[in-house]
Short mmCIF file of C-alpha atoms and ligand atoms in Angstrom, two decimals:
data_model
loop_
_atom_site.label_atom_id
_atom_site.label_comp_id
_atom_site.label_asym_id
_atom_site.label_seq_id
_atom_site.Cartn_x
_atom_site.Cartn_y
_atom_site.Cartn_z
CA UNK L 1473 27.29 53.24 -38.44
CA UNK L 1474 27.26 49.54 -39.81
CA UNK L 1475 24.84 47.75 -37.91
CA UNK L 1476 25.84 43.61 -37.31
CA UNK L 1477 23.79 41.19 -35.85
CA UNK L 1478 24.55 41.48 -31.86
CA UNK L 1479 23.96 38.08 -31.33
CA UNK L 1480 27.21 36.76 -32.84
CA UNK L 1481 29.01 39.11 -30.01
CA UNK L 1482 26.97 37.74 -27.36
CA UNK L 1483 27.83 34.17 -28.44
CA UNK L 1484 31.43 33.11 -26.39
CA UNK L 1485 34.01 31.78 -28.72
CA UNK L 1486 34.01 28.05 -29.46
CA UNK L 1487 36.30 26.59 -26.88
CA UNK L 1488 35.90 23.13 -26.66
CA UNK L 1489 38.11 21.88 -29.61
CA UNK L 1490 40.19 24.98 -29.19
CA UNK L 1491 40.63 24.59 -26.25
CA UNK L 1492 41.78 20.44 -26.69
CA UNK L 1493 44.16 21.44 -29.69
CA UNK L 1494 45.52 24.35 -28.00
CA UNK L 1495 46.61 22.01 -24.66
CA UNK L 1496 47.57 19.03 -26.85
CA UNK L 1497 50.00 21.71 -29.12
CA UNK L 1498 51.70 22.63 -25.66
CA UNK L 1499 52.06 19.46 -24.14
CA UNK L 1500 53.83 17.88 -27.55
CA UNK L 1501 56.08 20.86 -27.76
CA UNK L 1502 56.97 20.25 -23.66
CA UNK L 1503 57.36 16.36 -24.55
CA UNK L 1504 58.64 15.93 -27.94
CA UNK L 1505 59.60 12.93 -27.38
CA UNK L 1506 55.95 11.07 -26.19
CA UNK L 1507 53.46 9.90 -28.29
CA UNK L 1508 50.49 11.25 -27.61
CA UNK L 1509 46.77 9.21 -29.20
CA UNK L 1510 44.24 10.79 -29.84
CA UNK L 1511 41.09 9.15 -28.65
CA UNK L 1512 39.25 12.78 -29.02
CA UNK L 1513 38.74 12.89 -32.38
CA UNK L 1514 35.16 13.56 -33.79
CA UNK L 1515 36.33 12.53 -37.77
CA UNK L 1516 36.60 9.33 -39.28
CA UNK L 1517 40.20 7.60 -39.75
CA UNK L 1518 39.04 4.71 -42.45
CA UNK L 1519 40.05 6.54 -46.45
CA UNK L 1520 36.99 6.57 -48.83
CA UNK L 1521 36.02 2.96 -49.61
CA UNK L 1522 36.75 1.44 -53.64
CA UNK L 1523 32.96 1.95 -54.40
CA UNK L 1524 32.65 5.09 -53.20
CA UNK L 1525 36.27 6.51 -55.03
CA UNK L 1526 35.04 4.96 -58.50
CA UNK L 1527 31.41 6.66 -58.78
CA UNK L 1528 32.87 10.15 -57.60
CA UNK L 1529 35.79 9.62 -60.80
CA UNK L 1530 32.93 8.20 -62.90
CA UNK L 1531 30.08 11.09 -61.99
CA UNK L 1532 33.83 13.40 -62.63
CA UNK L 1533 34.77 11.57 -66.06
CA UNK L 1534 30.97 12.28 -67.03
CA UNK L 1535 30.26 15.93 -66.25
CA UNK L 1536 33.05 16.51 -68.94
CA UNK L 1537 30.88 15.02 -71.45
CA UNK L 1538 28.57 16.81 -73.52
CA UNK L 1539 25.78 14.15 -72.39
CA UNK L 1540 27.12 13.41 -69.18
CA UNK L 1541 27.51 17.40 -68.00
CA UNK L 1542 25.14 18.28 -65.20
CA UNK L 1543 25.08 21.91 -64.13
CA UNK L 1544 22.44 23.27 -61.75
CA UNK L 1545 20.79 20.09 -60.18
CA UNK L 1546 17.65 20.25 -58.39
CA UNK L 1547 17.74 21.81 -55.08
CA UNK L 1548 16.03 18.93 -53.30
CA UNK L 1549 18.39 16.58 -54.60
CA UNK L 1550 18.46 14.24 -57.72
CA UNK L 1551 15.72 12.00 -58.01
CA UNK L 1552 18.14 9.23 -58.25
CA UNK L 1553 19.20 9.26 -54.90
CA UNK L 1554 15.91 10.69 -53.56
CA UNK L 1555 14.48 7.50 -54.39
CA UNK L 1556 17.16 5.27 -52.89
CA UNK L 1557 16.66 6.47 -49.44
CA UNK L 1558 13.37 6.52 -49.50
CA UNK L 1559 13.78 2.52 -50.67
CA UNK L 1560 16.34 1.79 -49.12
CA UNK L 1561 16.81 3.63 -45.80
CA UNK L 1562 13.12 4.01 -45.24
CA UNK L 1563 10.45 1.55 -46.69
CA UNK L 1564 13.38 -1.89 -46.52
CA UNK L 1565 12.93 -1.09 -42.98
CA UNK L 1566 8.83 -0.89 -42.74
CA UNK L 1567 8.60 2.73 -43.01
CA UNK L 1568 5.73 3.68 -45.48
CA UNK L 1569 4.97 7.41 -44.44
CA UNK L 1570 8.33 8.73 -46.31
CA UNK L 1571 8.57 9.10 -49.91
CA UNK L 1572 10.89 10.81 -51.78
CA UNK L 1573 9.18 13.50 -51.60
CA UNK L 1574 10.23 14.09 -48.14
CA UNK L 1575 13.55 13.75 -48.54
CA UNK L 1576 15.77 16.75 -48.95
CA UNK L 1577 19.51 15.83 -50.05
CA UNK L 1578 22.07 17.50 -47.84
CA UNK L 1579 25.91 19.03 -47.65
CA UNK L 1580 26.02 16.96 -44.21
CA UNK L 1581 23.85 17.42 -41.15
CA UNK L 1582 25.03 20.66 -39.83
CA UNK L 1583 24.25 22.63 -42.04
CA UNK L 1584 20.99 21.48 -42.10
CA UNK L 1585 20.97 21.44 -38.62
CA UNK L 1586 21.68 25.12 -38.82
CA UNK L 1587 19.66 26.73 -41.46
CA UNK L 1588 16.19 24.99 -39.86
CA UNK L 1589 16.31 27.90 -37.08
CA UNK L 1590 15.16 29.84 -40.57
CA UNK L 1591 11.69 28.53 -40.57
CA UNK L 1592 10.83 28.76 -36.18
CA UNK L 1593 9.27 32.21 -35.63
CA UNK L 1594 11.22 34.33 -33.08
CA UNK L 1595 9.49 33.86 -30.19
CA UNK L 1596 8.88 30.24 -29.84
CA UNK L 1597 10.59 27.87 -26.89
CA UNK L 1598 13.66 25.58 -27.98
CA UNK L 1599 14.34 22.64 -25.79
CA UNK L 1600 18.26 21.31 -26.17
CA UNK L 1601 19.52 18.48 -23.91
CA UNK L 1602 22.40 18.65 -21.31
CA UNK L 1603 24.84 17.88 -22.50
CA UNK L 1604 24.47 17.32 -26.24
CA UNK L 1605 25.82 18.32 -29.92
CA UNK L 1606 26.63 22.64 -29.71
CA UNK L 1607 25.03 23.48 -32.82
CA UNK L 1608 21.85 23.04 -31.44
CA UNK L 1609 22.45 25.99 -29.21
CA UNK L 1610 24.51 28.09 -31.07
CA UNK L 1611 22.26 28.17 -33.84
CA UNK L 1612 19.53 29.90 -31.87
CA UNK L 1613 21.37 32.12 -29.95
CA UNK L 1614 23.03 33.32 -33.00
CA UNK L 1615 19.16 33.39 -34.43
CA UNK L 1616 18.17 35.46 -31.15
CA UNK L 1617 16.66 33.29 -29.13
CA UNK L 1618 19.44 32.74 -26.43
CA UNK L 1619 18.06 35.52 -23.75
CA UNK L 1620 21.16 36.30 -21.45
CA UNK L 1621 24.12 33.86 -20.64
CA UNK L 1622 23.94 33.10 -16.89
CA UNK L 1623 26.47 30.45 -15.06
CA UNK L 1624 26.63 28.64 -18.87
CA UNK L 1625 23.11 28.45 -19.53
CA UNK L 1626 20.86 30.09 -21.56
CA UNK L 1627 18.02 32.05 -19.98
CA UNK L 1628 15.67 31.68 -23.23
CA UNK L 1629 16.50 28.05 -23.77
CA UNK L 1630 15.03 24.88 -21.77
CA UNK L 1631 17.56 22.54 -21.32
CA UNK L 1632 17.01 19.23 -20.38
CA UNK L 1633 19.21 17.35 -18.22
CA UNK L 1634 20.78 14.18 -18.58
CA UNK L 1635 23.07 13.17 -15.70
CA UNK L 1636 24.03 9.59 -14.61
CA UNK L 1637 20.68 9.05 -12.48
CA UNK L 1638 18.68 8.98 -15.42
CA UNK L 1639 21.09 7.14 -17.57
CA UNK L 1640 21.50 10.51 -19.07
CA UNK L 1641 18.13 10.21 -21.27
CA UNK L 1642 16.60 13.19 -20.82
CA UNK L 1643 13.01 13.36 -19.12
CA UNK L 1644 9.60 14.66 -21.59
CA UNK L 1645 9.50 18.25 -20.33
CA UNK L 1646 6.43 19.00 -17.64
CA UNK L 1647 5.85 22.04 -19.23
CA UNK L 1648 4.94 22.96 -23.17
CA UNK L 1649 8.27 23.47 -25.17
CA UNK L 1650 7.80 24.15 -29.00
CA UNK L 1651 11.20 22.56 -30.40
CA UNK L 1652 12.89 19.75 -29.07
CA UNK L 1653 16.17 18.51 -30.20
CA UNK L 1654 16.61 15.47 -29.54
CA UNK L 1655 19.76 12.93 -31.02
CA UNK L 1656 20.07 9.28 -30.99
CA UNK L 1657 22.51 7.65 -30.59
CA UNK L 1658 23.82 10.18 -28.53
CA UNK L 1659 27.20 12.33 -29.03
CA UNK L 1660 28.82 12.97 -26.66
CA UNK L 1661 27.42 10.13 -24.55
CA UNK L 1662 26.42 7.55 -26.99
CA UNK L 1663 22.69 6.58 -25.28
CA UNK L 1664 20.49 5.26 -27.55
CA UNK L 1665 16.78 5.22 -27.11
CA UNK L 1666 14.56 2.16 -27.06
CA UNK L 1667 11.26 2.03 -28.64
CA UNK L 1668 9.00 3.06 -25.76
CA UNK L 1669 11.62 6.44 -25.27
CA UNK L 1670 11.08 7.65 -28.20
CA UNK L 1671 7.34 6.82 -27.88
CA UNK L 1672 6.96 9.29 -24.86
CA UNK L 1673 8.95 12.00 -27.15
CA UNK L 1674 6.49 11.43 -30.19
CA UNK L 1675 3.55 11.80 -27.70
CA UNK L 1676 4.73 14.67 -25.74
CA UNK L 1677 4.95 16.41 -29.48
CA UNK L 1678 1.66 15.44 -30.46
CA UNK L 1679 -0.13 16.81 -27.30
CA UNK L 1680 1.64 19.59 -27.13
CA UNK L 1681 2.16 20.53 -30.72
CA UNK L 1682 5.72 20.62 -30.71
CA UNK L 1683 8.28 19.71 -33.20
CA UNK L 1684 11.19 17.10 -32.83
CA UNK L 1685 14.44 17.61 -34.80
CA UNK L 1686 15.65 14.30 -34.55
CA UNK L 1687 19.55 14.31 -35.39
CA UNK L 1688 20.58 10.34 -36.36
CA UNK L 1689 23.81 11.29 -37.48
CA UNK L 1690 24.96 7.93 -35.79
CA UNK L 1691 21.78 5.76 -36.84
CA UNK L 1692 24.27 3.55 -38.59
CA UNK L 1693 25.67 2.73 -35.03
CA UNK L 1694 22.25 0.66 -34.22
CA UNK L 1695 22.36 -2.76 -33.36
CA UNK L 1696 19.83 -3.36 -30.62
CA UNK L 1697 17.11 -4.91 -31.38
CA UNK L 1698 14.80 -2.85 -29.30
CA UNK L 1699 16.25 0.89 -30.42
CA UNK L 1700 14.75 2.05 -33.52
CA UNK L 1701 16.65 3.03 -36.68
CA UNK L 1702 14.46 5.97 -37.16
CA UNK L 1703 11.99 8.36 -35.44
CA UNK L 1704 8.98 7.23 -38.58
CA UNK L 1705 9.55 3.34 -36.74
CA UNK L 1706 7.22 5.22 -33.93
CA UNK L 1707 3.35 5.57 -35.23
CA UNK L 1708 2.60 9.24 -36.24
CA UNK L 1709 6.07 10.60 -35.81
CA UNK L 1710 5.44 11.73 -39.46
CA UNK L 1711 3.29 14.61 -37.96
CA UNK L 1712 6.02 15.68 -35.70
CA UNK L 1713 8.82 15.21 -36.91
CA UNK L 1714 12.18 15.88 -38.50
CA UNK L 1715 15.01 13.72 -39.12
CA UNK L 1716 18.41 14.67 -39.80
CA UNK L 1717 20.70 12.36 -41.15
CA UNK L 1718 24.52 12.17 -42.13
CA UNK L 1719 27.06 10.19 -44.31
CA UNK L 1720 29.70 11.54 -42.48
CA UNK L 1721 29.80 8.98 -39.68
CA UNK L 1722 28.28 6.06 -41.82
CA UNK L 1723 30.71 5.59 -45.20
CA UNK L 1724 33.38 8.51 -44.32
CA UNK L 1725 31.74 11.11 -45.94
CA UNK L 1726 33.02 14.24 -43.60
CA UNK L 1727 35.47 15.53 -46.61
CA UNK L 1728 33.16 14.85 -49.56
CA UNK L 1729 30.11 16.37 -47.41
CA UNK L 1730 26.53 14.95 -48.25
CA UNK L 1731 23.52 14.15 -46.25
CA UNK L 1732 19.82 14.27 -46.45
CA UNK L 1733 16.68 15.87 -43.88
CA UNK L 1734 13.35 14.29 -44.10
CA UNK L 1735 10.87 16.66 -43.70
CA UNK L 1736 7.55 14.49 -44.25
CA UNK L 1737 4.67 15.97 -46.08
CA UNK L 1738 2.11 15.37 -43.11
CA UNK L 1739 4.13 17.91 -40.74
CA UNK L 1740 1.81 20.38 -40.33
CA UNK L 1741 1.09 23.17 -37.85
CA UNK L 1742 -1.21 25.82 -37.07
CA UNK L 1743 0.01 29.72 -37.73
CA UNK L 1744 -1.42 32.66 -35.71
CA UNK L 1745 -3.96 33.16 -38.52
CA UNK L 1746 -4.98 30.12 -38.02
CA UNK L 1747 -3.55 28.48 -41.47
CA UNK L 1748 -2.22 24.96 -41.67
CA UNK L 1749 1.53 25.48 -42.70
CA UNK L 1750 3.33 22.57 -44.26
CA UNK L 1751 7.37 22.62 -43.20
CA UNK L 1752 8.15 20.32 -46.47
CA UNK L 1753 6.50 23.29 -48.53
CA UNK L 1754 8.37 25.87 -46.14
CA UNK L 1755 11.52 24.24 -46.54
CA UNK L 1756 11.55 23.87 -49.97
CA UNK L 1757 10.85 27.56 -50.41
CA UNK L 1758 13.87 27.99 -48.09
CA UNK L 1759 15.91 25.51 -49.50
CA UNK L 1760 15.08 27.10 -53.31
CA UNK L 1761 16.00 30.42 -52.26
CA UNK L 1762 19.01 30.06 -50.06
CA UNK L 1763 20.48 26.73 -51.69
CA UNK L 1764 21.59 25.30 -55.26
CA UNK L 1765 21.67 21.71 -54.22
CA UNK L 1766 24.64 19.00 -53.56
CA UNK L 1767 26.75 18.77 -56.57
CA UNK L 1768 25.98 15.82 -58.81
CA UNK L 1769 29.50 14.29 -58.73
CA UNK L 1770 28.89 14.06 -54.63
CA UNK L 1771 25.23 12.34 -54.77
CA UNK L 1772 26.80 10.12 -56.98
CA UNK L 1773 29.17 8.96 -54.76
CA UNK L 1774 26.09 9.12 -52.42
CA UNK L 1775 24.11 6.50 -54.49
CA UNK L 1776 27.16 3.94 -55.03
CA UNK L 1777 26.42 3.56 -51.29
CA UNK L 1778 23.02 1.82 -51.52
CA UNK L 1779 24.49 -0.65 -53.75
CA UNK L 1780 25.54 -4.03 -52.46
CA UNK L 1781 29.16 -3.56 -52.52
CA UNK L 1782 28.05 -0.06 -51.06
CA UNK L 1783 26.27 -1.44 -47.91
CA UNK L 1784 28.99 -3.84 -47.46
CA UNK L 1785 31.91 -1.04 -47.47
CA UNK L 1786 29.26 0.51 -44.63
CA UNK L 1787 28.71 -3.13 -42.66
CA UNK L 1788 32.52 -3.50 -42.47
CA UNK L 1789 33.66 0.61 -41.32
CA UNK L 1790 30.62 0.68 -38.78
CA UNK L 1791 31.65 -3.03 -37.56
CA UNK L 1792 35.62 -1.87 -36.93
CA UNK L 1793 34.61 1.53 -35.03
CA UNK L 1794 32.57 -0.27 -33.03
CA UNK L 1795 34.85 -2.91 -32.19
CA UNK L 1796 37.06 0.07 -31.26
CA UNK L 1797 34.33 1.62 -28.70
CA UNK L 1798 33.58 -2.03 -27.43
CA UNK L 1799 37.38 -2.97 -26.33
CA UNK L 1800 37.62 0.77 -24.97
CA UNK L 1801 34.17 0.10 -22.92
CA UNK L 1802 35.70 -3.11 -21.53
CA UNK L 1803 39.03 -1.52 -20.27
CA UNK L 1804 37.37 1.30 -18.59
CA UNK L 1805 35.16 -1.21 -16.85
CA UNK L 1806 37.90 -3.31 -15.81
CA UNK L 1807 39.07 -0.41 -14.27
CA UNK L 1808 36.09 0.43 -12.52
CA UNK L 1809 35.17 3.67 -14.63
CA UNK L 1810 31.42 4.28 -14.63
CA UNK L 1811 31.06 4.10 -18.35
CA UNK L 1812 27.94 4.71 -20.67
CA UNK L 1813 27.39 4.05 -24.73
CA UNK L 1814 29.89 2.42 -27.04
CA UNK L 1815 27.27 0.06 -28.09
CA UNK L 1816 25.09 1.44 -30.12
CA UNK L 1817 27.60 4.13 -30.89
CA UNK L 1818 31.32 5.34 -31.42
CA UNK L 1819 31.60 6.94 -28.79
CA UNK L 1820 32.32 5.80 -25.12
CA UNK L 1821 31.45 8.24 -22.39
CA UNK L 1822 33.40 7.93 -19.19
CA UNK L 1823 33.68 8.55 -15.26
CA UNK L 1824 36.47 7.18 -13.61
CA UNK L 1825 35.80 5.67 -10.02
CA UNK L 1826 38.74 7.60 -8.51
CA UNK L 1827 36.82 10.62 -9.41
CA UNK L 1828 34.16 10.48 -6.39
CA UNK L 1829 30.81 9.53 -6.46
CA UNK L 1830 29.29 11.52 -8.74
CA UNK L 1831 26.19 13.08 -7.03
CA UNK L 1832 28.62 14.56 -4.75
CA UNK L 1833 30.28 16.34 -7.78
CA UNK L 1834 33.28 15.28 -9.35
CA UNK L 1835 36.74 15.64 -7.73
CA UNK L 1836 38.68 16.68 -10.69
CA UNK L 1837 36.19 18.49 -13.30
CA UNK L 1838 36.42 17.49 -17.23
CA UNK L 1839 39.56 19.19 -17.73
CA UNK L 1840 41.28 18.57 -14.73
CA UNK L 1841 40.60 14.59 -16.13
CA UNK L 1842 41.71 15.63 -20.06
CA UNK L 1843 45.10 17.48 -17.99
CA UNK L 1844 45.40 13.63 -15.94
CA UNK L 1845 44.61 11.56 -18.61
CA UNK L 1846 47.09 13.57 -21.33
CA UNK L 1847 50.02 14.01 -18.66
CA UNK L 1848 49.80 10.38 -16.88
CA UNK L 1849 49.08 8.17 -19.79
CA UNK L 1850 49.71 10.53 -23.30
CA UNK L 1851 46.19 9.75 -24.33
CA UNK L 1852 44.05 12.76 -25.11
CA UNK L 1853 39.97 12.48 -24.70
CA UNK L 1854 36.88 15.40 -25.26
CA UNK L 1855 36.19 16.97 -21.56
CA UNK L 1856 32.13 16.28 -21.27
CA UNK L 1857 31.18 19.54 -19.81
CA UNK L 1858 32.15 21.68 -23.22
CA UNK L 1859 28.99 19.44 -23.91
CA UNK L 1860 27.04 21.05 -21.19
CA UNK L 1861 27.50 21.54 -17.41
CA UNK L 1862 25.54 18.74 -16.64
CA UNK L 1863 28.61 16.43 -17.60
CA UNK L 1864 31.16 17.71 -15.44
CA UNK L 1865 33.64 15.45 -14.63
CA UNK L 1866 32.95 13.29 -17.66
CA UNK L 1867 35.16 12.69 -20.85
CA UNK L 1868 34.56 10.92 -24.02
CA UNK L 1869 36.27 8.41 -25.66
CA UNK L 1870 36.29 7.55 -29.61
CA UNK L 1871 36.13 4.44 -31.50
CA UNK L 1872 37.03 6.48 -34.60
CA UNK L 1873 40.82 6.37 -34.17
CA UNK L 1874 42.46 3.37 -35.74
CA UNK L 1875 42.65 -0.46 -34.38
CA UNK L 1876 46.22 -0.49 -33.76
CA UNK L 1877 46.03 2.94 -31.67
CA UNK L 1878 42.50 2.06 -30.21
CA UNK L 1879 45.13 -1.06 -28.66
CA UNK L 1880 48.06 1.30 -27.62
CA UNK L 1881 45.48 3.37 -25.83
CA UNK L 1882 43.99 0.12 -23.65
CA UNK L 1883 47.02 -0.89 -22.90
CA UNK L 1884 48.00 2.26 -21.33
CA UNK L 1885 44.63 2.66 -19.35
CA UNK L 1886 45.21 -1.20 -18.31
CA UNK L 1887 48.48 -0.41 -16.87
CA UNK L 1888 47.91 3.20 -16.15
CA UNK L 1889 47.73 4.37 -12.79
CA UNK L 1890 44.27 6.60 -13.62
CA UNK L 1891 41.51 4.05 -12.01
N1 PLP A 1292 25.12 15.88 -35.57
C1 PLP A 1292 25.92 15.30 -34.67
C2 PLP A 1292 25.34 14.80 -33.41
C3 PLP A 1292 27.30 15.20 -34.91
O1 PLP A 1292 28.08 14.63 -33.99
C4 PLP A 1292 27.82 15.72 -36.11
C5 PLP A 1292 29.25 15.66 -36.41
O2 PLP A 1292 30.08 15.34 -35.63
C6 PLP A 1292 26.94 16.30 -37.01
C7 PLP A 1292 25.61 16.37 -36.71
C8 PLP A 1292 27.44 16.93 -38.27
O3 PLP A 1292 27.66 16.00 -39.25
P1 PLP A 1292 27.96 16.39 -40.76
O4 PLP A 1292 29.37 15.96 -41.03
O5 PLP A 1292 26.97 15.62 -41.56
O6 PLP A 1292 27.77 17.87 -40.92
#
């Protein structure tokens, strides 16, 4: 008998985006003739910028070069862009504890995201917030740390729950947890965290001797002054943390896939034996092993975007999503919808007033609202609670479709009968 891992059984299928294609496929073959915008999507709808499309042909035109060919790279990443995060994304903004040394170049944040479960021993407590990002909680059930599935929960996990009464920020845990995953600005809701948040986070971890995986996929969003562009802004996160972050979201990266986790020398815990065991050495051995690095042509492209015409390609995208996510905050507010994030973030997360109040519970759950909202105005939106049950009745908006369908969509919530 071939033994599999059980885990993968025990995990339910994927349903959330499934589950929104599937009902968007049967309500365009019911009404061919509607026009139906999607203000669910997750990717980016601005192409690869000029910068970015002439290093990945140049890095191309060079690898078939006898001097310009680059085969295996290093599996931390070239030097060359090593170097420019650390300058650019770290110590331009005040941040001294993170070298290049710390920096490990990525294929995007999810994988990342999942191959870290690799290095937590089996037994240790993960803390994921409700709602947030799946992969958080798929990757450790699928690792064997789930326990058993009860009314959408799992028993081995601690979730921490963000709901509308505590501006859905979730709450330092009252009892020891050994991973946290925390991500700011939010997806699905978009909540950023000030600088005294993410204080109490970086304490918690340092009395209790936990680890934060801090997941900035969206740091790019920032533009409050008091919410801090990274986890290192906070004194001695260094010695707790983990930060994941993306290109995806910031230059339009999801297709050509490249990211980087900081994993800072001084993160160092105590094993059973009493050792001190560094996670940059850990994940290096992991990374050496199990990866062969980004390839060169990508971390090219990577590089063009810390130059000026780089940053400026990345000022104007971030500056037209979020112009998208602002106008779509305003509408819902004009229509009374209880509506968090699209500020610091593409995303807008939404309640609409007609749905009841909410500590009462919702009248029409998440996809009762998607059903409304697709049927009544031909506008399709992510149902919160495949984000968690806390968000039941909630949906969120994107700013990542275009301007001119960002506009069709307001003007069909402004005259829409959905309040
Ligand atoms: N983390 C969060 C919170 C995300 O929303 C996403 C993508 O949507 C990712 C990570 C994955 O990003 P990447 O494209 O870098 O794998």
């Amino acid at each position: 008998m071939f033994k599999v891992n059980n885990n993968y059984a025990e995990l339910p299928e994927s349903y959330l985006f499934s589950e929104v294609a599937h009902r968007l496929a049967a309500y365009r073959e019911a009404n061919p003739d509607r026009e139906v915008i999607r203000m669910d999507i997750g990717d980016v709808s601005i192409p690869l910028g000029d910068v970015v499309v002439k290093a990945l042909c140049k890095a191309s035109e060079d690898m078939g070069t006898r001097t310009g060919f680059h085969g295996y790279g290093p599996e931390q990443g070239y030097l060359f862009l090593r170097e420019k995060i650390a300058r650019f994304d770290y110590k331009e903004h005040g941040i001294h504890t993170i070298g290049a040394e710390d920096i490990f170049v990525s294929d995007g944040a999810k994988s990342d995201l999942g191959n870290f479960v690799d290095m937590f021993g089996d037994d240790i407590r993960i803390a994921v917030t409700d709602p947030g990002y799946p992969v958080y909680v798929d990757t450790n059930v699928l690792s064997g740390r789930g326990g058993k599935l009860v009314d959408g929960k799992w028993s081995g996990l601690t979730y921490l729950e963000c709901k509308p009464e505590n501006g859905f920020k979730p709450q330092v845990p009252t009892d020891g947890v050994d991973v946290i995953y925390l991500c700011f600005p939010n997806n699905p809701t978009g909540v950023a965290l000030n600088r005294s948040e993410l204080k109490e986070w970086v304490d918690y971890a340092i009395e209790h001797g936990s680890l934060l995986i801090f997941d900035s996929a969206y740091e790019a969003y920032i533009s409050s002054e008091d919410v801090p562009h990274s986890i290192y802004e906070i004194e001695e996160a260094e010695k707790v943390a983990v930060e994941i972050r993306s290109y995806s979201k910031t230059a339009g990266f999801t297709g050509v896939r490249c990211g980087y986790t900081v994993v800072p020398r001084a993160l160092e815990f105590k094993s059973d034996s009493g050792n001190q065991i560094s996670l940059n050495k850990m994940w290096n051995r992991r990374q050496s092993t199990k990866f062969n690095g980004v390839g060169y042509i990508v971390q090219k492209a990577a590089e063009a975007l810390y130059t000026a015409e780089g940053r400026e390609m990345i000022r104007e995208n971030i500056a037209y999503y979020k112009k998208n996510a602002a106008m779509l905050r305003e509408a819902l507010e004009k229509k009374s919808w209880m509506v968090i994030g699209g500020i610091d973030s593409p995303y807008v997360w939404a309640f609409p007033e007609s749905n009841g109040v909410y500590s009462e519970g919702a009248s029409l759950t998440s996809w009762q609202l998607f059903d409304k909202l697709l049927s009544e105005l031909n506008i399709s939106s992510t149902p919160g609670v495949g984000f968690g049950e806390c968000a039941e009745g909630w949906v969120r908006f994107t700013g990542f479709n275009t301007y001119e369908n960002t506009l069709k969509a307001i003007e069909r919530i402004e005259s829409g009968i959905l309040k």
